[in-house]
Coordinates of C-alpha atoms in Angstrom, one line a residue:
Chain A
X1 CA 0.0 0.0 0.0
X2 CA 1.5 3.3 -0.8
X3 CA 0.5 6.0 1.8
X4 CA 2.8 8.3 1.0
X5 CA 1.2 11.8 1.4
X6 CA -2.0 10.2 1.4
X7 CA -3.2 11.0 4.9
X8 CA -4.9 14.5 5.9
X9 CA -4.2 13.3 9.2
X10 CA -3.0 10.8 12.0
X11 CA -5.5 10.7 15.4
X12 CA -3.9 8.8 18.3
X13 CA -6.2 8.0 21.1
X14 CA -5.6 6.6 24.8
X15 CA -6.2 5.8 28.2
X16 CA -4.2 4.3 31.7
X17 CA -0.4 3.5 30.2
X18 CA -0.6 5.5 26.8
X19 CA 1.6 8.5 28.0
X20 CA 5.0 6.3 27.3
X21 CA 3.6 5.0 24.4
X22 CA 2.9 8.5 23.0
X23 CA 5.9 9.6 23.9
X24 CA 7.9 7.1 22.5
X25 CA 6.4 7.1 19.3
X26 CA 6.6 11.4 18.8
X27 CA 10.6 10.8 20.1
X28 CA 11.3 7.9 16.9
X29 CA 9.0 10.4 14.5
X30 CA 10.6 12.2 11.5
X31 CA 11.3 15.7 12.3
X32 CA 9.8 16.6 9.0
X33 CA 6.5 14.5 9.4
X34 CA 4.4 16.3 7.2
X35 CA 1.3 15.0 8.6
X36 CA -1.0 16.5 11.4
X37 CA -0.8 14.6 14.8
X38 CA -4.0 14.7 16.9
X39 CA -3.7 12.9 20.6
X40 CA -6.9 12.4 22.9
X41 CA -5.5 10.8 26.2
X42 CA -7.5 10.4 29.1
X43 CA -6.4 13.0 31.4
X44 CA -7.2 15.0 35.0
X45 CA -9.4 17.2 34.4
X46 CA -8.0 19.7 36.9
X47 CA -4.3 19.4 35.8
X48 CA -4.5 21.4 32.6
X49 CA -0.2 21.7 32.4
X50 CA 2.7 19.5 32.5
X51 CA 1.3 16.8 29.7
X52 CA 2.3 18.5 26.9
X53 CA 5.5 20.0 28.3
X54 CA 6.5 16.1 29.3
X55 CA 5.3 15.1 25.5
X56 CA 7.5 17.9 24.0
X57 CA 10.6 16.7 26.1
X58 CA 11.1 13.8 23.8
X59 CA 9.3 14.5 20.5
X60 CA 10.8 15.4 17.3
X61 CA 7.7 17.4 16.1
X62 CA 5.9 20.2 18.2
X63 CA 3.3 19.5 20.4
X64 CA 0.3 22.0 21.6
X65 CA -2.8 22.0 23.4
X66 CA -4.6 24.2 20.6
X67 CA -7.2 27.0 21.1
X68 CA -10.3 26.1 20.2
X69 CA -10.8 27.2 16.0
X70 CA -6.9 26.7 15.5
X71 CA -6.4 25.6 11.7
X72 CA -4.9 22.3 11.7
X73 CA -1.6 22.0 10.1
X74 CA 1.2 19.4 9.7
X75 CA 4.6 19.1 11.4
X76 CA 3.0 19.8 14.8
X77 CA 0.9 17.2 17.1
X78 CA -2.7 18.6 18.8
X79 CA -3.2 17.6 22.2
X80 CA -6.8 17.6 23.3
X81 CA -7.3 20.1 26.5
X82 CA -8.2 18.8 29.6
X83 CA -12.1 18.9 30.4
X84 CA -12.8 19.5 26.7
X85 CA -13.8 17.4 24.0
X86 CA -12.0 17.5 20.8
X87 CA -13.6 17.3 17.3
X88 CA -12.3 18.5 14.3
X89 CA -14.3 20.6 12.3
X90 CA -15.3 20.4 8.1
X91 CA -12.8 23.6 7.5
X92 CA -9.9 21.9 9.1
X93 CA -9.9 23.4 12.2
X94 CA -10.2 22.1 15.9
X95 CA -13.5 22.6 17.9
X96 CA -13.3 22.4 21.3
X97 CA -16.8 21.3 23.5
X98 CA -17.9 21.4 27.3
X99 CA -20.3 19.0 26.1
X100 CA -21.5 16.5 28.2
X101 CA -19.0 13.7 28.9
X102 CA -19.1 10.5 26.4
X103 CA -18.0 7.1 28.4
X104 CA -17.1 9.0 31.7
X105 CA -14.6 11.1 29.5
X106 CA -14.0 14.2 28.7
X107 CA -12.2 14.5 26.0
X108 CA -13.8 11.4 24.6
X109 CA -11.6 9.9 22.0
X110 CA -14.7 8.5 20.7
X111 CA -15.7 11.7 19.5
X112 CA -11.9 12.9 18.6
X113 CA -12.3 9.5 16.2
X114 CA -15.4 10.0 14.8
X115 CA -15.3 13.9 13.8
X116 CA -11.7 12.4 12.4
X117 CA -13.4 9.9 10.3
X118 CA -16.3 12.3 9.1
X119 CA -14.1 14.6 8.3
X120 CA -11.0 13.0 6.6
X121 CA -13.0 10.0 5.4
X122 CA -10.5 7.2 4.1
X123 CA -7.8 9.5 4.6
X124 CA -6.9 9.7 8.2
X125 CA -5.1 7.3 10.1
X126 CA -6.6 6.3 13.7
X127 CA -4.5 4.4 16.3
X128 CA -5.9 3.1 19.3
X129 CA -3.3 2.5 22.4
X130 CA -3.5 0.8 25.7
X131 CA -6.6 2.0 28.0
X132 CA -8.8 0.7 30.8
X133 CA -12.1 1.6 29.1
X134 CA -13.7 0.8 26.0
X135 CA -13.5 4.9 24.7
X136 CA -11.8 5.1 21.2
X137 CA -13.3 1.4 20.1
X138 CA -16.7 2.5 18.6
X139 CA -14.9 6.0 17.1
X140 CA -11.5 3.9 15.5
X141 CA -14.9 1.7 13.6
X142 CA -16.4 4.8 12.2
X143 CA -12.8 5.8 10.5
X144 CA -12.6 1.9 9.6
X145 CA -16.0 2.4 8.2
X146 CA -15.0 5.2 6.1
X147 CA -12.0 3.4 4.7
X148 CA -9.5 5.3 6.9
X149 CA -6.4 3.1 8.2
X150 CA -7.2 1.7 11.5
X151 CA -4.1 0.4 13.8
X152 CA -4.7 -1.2 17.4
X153 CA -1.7 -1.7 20.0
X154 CA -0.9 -4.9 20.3
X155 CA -2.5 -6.4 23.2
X156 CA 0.0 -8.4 24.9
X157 CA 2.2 -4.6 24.3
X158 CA -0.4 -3.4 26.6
X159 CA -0.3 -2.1 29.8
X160 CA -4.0 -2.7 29.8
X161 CA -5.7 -3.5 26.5
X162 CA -9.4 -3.5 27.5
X163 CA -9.3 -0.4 25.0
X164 CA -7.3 -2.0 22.2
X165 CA -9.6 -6.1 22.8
X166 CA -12.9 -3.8 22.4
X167 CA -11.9 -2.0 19.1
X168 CA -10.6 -5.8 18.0
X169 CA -14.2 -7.1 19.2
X170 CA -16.0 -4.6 16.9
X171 CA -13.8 -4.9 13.8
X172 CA -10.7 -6.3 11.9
X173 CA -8.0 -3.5 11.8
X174 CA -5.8 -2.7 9.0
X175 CA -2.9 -3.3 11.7
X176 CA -1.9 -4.8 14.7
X177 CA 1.5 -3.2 16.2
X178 CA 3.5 -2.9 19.4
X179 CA 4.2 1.1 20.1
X180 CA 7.9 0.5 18.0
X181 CA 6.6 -0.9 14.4
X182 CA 3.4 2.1 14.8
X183 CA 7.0 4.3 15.1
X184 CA 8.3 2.8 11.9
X185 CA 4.9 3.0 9.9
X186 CA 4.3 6.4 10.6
X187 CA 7.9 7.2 9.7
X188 CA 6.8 5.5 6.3
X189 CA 4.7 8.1 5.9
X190 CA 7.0 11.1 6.1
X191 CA 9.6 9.5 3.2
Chain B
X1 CA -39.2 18.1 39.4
X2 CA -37.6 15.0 38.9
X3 CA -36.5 16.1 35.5
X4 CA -33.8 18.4 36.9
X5 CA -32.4 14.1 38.1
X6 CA -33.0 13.2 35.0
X7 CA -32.4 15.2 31.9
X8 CA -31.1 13.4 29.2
X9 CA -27.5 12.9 28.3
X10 CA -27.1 14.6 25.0
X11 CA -26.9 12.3 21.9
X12 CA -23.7 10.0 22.5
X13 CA -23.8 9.3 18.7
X14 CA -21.6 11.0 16.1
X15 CA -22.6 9.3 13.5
X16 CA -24.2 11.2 10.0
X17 CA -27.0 9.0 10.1
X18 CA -28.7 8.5 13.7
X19 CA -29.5 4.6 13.4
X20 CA -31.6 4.9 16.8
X21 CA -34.3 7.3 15.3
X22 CA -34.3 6.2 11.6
X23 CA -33.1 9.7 10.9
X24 CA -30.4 11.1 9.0
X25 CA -28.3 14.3 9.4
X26 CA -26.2 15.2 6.0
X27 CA -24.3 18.6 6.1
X28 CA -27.3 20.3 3.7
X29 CA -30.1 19.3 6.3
X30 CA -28.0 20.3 8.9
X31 CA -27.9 23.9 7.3
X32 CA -31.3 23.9 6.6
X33 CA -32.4 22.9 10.1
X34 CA -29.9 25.6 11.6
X35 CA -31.4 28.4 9.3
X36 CA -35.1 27.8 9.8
X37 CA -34.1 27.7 13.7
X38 CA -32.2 30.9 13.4
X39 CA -34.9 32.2 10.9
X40 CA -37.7 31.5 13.9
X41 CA -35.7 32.5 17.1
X42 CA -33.3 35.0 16.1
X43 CA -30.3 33.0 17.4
X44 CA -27.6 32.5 15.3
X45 CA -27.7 28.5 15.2
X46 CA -26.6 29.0 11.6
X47 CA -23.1 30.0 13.0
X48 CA -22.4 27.2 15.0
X49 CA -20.0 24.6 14.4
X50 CA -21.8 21.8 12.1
X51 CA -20.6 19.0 13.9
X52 CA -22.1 20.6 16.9
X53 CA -25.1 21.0 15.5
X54 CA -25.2 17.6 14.1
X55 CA -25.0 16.1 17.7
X56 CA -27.0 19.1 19.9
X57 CA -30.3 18.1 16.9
X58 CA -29.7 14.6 17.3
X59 CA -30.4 14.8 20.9
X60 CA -33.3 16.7 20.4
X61 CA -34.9 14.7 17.9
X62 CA -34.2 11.3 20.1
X63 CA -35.6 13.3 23.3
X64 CA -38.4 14.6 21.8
X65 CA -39.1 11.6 19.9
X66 CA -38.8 13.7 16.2
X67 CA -38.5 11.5 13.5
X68 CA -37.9 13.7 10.2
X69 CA -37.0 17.6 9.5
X70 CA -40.5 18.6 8.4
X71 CA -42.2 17.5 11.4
X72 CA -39.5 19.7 13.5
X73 CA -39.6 22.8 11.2
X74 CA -43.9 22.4 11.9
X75 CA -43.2 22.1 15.5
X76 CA -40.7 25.2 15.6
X77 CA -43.7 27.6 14.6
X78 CA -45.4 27.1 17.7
X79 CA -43.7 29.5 21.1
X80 CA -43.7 26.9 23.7
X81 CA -41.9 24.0 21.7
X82 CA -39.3 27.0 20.9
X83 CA -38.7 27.4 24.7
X84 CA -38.4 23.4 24.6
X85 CA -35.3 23.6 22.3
X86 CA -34.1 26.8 24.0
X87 CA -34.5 25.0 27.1
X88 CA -32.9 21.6 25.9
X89 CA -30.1 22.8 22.9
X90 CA -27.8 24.7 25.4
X91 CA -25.2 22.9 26.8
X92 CA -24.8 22.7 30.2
X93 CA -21.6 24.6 32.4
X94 CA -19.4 21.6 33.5
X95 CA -19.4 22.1 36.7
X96 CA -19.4 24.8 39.8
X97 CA -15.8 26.2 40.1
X98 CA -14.2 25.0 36.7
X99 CA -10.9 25.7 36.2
X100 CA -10.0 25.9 39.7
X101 CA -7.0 28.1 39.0
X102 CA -9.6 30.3 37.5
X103 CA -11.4 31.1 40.6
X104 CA -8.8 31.5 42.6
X105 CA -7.4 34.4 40.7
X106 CA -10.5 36.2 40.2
X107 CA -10.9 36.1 44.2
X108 CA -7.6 37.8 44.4
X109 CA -8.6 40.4 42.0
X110 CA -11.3 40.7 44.0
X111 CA -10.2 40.9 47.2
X112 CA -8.4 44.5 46.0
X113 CA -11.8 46.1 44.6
X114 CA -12.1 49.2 45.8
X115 CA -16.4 49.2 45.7
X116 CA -18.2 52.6 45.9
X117 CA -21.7 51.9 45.9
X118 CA -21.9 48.2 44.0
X119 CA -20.4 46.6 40.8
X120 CA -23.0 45.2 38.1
X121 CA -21.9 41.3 37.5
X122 CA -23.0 40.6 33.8
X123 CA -23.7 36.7 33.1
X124 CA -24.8 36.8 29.7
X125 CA -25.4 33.4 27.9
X126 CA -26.2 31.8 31.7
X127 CA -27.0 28.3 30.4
X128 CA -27.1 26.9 33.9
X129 CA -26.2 28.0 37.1
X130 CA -22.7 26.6 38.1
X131 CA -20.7 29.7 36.9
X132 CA -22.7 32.2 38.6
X133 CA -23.3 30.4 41.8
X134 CA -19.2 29.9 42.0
X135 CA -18.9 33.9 41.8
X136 CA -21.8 34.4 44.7
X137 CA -19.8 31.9 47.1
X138 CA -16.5 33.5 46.3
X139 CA -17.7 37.2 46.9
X140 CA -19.9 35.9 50.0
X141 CA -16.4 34.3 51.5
X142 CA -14.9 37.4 50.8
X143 CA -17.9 39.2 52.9
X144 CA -18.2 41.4 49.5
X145 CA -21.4 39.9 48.1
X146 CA -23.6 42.3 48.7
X147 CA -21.9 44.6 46.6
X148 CA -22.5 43.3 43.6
X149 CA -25.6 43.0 41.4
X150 CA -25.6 39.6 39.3
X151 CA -27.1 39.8 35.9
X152 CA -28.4 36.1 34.5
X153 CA -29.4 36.6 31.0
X154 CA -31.0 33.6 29.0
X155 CA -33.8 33.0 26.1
X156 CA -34.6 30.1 28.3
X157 CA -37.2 31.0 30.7
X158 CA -37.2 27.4 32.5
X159 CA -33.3 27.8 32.6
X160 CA -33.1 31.2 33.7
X161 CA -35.7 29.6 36.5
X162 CA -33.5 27.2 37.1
X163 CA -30.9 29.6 38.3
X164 CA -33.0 32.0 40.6
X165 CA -34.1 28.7 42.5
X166 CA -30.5 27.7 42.8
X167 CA -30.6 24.4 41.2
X168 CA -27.6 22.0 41.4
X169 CA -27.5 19.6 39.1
X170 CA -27.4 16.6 41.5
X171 CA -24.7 14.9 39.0
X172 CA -22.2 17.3 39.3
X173 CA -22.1 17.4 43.4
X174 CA -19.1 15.9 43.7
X175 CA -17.1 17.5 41.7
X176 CA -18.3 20.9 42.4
X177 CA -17.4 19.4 46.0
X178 CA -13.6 19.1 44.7
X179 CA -13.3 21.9 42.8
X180 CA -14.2 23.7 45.9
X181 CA -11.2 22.1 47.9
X182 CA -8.9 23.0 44.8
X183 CA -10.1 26.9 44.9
X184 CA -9.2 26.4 48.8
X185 CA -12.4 28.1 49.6
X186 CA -12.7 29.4 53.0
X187 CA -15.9 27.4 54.0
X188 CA -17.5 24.1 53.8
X189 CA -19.1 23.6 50.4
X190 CA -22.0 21.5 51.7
X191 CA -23.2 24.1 54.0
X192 CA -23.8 26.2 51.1
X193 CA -27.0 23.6 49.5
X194 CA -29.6 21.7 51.2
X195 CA -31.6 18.8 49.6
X196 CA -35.3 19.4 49.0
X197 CA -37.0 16.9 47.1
X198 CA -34.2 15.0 46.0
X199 CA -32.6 18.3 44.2
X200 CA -29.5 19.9 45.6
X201 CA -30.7 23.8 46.2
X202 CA -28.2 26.8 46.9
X203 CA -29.1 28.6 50.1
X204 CA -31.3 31.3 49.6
X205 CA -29.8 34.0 51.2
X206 CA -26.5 33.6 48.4
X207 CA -29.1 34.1 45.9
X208 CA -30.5 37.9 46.7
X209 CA -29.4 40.6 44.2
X210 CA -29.6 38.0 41.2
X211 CA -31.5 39.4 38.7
X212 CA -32.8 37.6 35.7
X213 CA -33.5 38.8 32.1
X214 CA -34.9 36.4 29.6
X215 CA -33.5 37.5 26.4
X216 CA -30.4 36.4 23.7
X217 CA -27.4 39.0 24.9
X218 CA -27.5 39.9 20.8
X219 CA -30.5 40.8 20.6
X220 CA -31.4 42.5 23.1
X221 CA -29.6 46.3 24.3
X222 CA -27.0 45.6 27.0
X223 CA -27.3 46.0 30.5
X224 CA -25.9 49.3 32.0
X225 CA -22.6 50.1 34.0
X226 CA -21.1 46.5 33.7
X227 CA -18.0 46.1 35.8
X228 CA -17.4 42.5 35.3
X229 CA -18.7 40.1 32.7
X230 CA -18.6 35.9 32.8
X231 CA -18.3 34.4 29.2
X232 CA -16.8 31.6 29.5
X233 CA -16.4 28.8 27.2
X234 CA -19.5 30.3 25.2
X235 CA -17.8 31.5 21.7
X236 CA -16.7 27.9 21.4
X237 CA -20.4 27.3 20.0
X238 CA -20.0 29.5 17.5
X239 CA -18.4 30.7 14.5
X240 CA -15.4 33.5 14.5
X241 CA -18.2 36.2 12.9
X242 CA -20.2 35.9 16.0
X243 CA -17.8 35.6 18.0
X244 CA -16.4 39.0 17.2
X245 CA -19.4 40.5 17.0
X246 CA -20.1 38.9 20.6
X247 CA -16.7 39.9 22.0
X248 CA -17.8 43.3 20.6
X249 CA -21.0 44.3 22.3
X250 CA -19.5 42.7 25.5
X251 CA -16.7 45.2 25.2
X252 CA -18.6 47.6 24.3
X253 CA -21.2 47.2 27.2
X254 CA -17.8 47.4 30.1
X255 CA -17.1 50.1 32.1
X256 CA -13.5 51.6 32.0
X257 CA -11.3 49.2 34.1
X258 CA -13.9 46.7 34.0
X259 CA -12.3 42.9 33.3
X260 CA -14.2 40.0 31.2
X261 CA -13.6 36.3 31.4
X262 CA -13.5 34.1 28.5
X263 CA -12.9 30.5 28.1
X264 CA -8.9 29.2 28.9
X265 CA -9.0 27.6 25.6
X266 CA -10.9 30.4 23.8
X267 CA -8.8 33.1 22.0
X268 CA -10.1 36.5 22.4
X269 CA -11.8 37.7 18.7
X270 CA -10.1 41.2 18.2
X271 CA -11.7 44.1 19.0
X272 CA -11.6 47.6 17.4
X273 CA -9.9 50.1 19.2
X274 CA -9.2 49.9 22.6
X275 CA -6.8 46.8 23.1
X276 CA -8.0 44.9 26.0
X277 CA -5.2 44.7 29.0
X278 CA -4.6 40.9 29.5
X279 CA -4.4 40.4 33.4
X280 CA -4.1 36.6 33.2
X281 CA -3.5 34.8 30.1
X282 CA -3.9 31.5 31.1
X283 CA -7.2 32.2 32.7
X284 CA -8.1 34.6 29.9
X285 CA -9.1 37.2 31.5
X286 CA -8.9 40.8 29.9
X287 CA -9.0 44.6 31.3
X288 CA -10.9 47.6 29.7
X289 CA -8.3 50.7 30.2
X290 CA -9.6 53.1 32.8
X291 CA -10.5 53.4 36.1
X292 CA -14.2 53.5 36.8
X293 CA -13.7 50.2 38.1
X294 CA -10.9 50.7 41.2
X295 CA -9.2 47.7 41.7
X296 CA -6.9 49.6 44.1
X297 CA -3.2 48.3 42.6
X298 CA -3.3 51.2 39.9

């Protein structure tokens, strides 16, 4: 499959554990990865700093928590607030919510998915990590339904894959990957 | 009065085509629906984010049990199923004391008020009462609350109701609990609610001096001699035209050295003129040059 430059965007979701997973994968990225990053991670609502600092100690691209109506653009990862849903709008832009909260969560990466996958359509990229709730499985289907790419952590990589086994019990993902070959596929990307 | 126990999640689907209710929500419908809504209320649903939209009319059609756009545009012509949707599109504040870093600076900034007289709090898009009760029990610990005047404004009647009876949204009790140990309040947050019939009420006495005005803030002419306005987290519903034009008549509508708060993830829509003085960037909260309103370090 060639994916080069195919993608209008990348959405990583995850939950308990997925802080050293996202971390390690923006450290091994390209410096020049063209392609928008977008991260919902299940986070304390009343800590709004100190995620994206600790993110931006180790990766190669930039990482912000954006404004709400920021234009999305690539070379740079979006980090979805604390306390706010994260959805990306038809004009390319982020729109933030105090919506009610979807699974317990807020940011859902349900919702992060799905605004992804009505967005993009088949040409966003949705990785699910490890996470101790099933938030992220029913939005990573909706970009599978659309034809995006859909790739799921490797269980057993897991710290704890209830998140990963429910996307793998509501579909068949393009991929299955431990946090190191997600590295080397996104790199793929950026040649 | 169970209701205020129960209302209804909104729509957890984010789907274009709402399998629960057989209905199905494309980009054109979604315009349409937003424009006859606008069209019949006056509020600028057109300018709204679509994918907000999309999810805020799929809750309504599931609540109220709406099957296809025709039957809703028929139903929109008649006043009291308009107060319905004014009532039930809103979305809710989070939570009392939000951003507890938030309230904690505004107390400070508070604390050195110099108040001749009293200071007119605006509220203007009060879609529940979490924001403006949070302000009454920060100015009541600072033994200040009877100098100010708090203005809700809504198009909601029931909502606006809502807030002069002091409802607490049962739900949200314990983490307007913890948010109150966060702001380090000097009090004890449950003695500020009792339970009467199984809803959480604010005490009474916090509640004098709060006026109500039904009304949409745009539409209507602005309240006088404004010293402080509360906008939080409100321009994220809609698009950067209203925005500005919101951000404008708020402006417009401050005394000199009065201060509005906007949403920590919102970005201030510029303004014409006078550029606002910005007292806390991380809380977002901006200063009108001049002095009418003394807050005693100038």
């Amino acid at each position: 499959m060639n994916d080069n430059k195919r993608y209008k965007a990348v959405i990583i979701g995850g939950s308990a554990g997925s802080f050293s997973v996202v971390s390690k994968i923006l450290s091994k990225l390209d410096p020049d990865f063209p392609v928008p990053v977008i991260i919902c991670l299940h986070r304390l609502k009343h800590v709004r700093s100190g995620l994206v600092e600790g993110l931006n100690m180790k990766s190669k691209i930039k990482v912000v928590e954006p404004n709400d109506k920021e234009r999305i653009t690539g070379k740079r990862a979006y980090l979805a607030p604390s306390n706010y849903h994260l959805f990306i709008e038809y004009d390319n832009t982020i729109h933030l919510s105090t919506e009610e909260t979807l699974n317990h969560s807020r940011p859902s990466i349900d919702y992060t998915f799905s605004s992804a996958a009505y967005t993009y359509r088949d040409k966003v990229l949705g990785i699910i990590l490890t996470g101790a709730n099933k938030d992220g499985a029913s939005g990573l289907k909706d970009i599978h339904d659309k034809n995006g790419t859909t790739i799921i952590q490797d269980p057993d990589s897991c710290d704890i894959n209830t998140m990963t086994k429910a996307a793998l019990k509501l579909f068949e993902p393009d991929h299955v990957m431990t946090p190191e070959k997600i590295a080397e596929y996104l790199n793929q990307l950026a040649v | 009065m169970a209701r205020y126990l129960s209302r209804p999640m909104p729509s957890t689907s984010n789907t274009d085509t709402v399998v629960s209710m057989g209905a199905a929500f494309g980009i054109k419908e979604v315009k349409e629906l937003s424009s006859v809504m606008e069209e019949s209320t006056g509020i600028p649903y057109g300018h709204m984010p679509v994918s907000f939209l999309k999810r805020r009319l799929a809750y309504i059609f599931r609540k109220h049990n709406i099957h296809n756009s025709d039957t809703f545009k028929q139903m929109l012509e008649a006043e009291d199923y308009r107060e319905k949707i004014a009532y039930d599109f809103p979305v809710d504040t989070t939570e009392m004391f939000r951003d507890p870093g938030f309230w904690r600076y505004l107390r400070s900034q508070l604390k050195k008020l110099v108040i001749n007289g009293s200071i007119n709090v605006w509220f203007p898009e009060a879609s529940s009462g979490e924001e403006v009760f949070s302000f009454l029990i920060i100015a009541n610990e600072l033994g200040i609350r009877d100098k100010f005047n708090i203005i809700c404004q809504h198009y909601s009647a029931e909502r606006l109701d809502e807030i002069k009876r002091g409802v607490l949204f049962n739900k949200n009790i314990q983490v307007n609990s913890s948010n109150y140990v966060r702001i380090e309040g000097s009090g004890v947050f449950e003695d500020y609610y009792a339970l009467v019939d199984n809803v959480f009420i604010l005490k009474e006495s916090l509640l004098k001096n709060v006026q109500t005005v039904q009304g949409y803030f745009l539409n209507d002419p602005a309240p006088e001699d404004i010293g402080i306005i509360i906008f939080r987290n409100k321009m994220l519903y809609y698009d950067k035209e209203v925005s500005g034009i919101c951000m404008k008549k708020l402006w417009d509508s401050l005394l000199p050295g009065g201060i509005i708060a906007i949403g920590a993830k919102e970005q201030i829509p510029e303004i014409s003129g006078d550029k606002p003085e910005c007292l806390n960037a991380k809380e977002k909260i901006f200063k009108k040059h001049g002095f009418e309103i003394n807050w005693n370090n100038e």
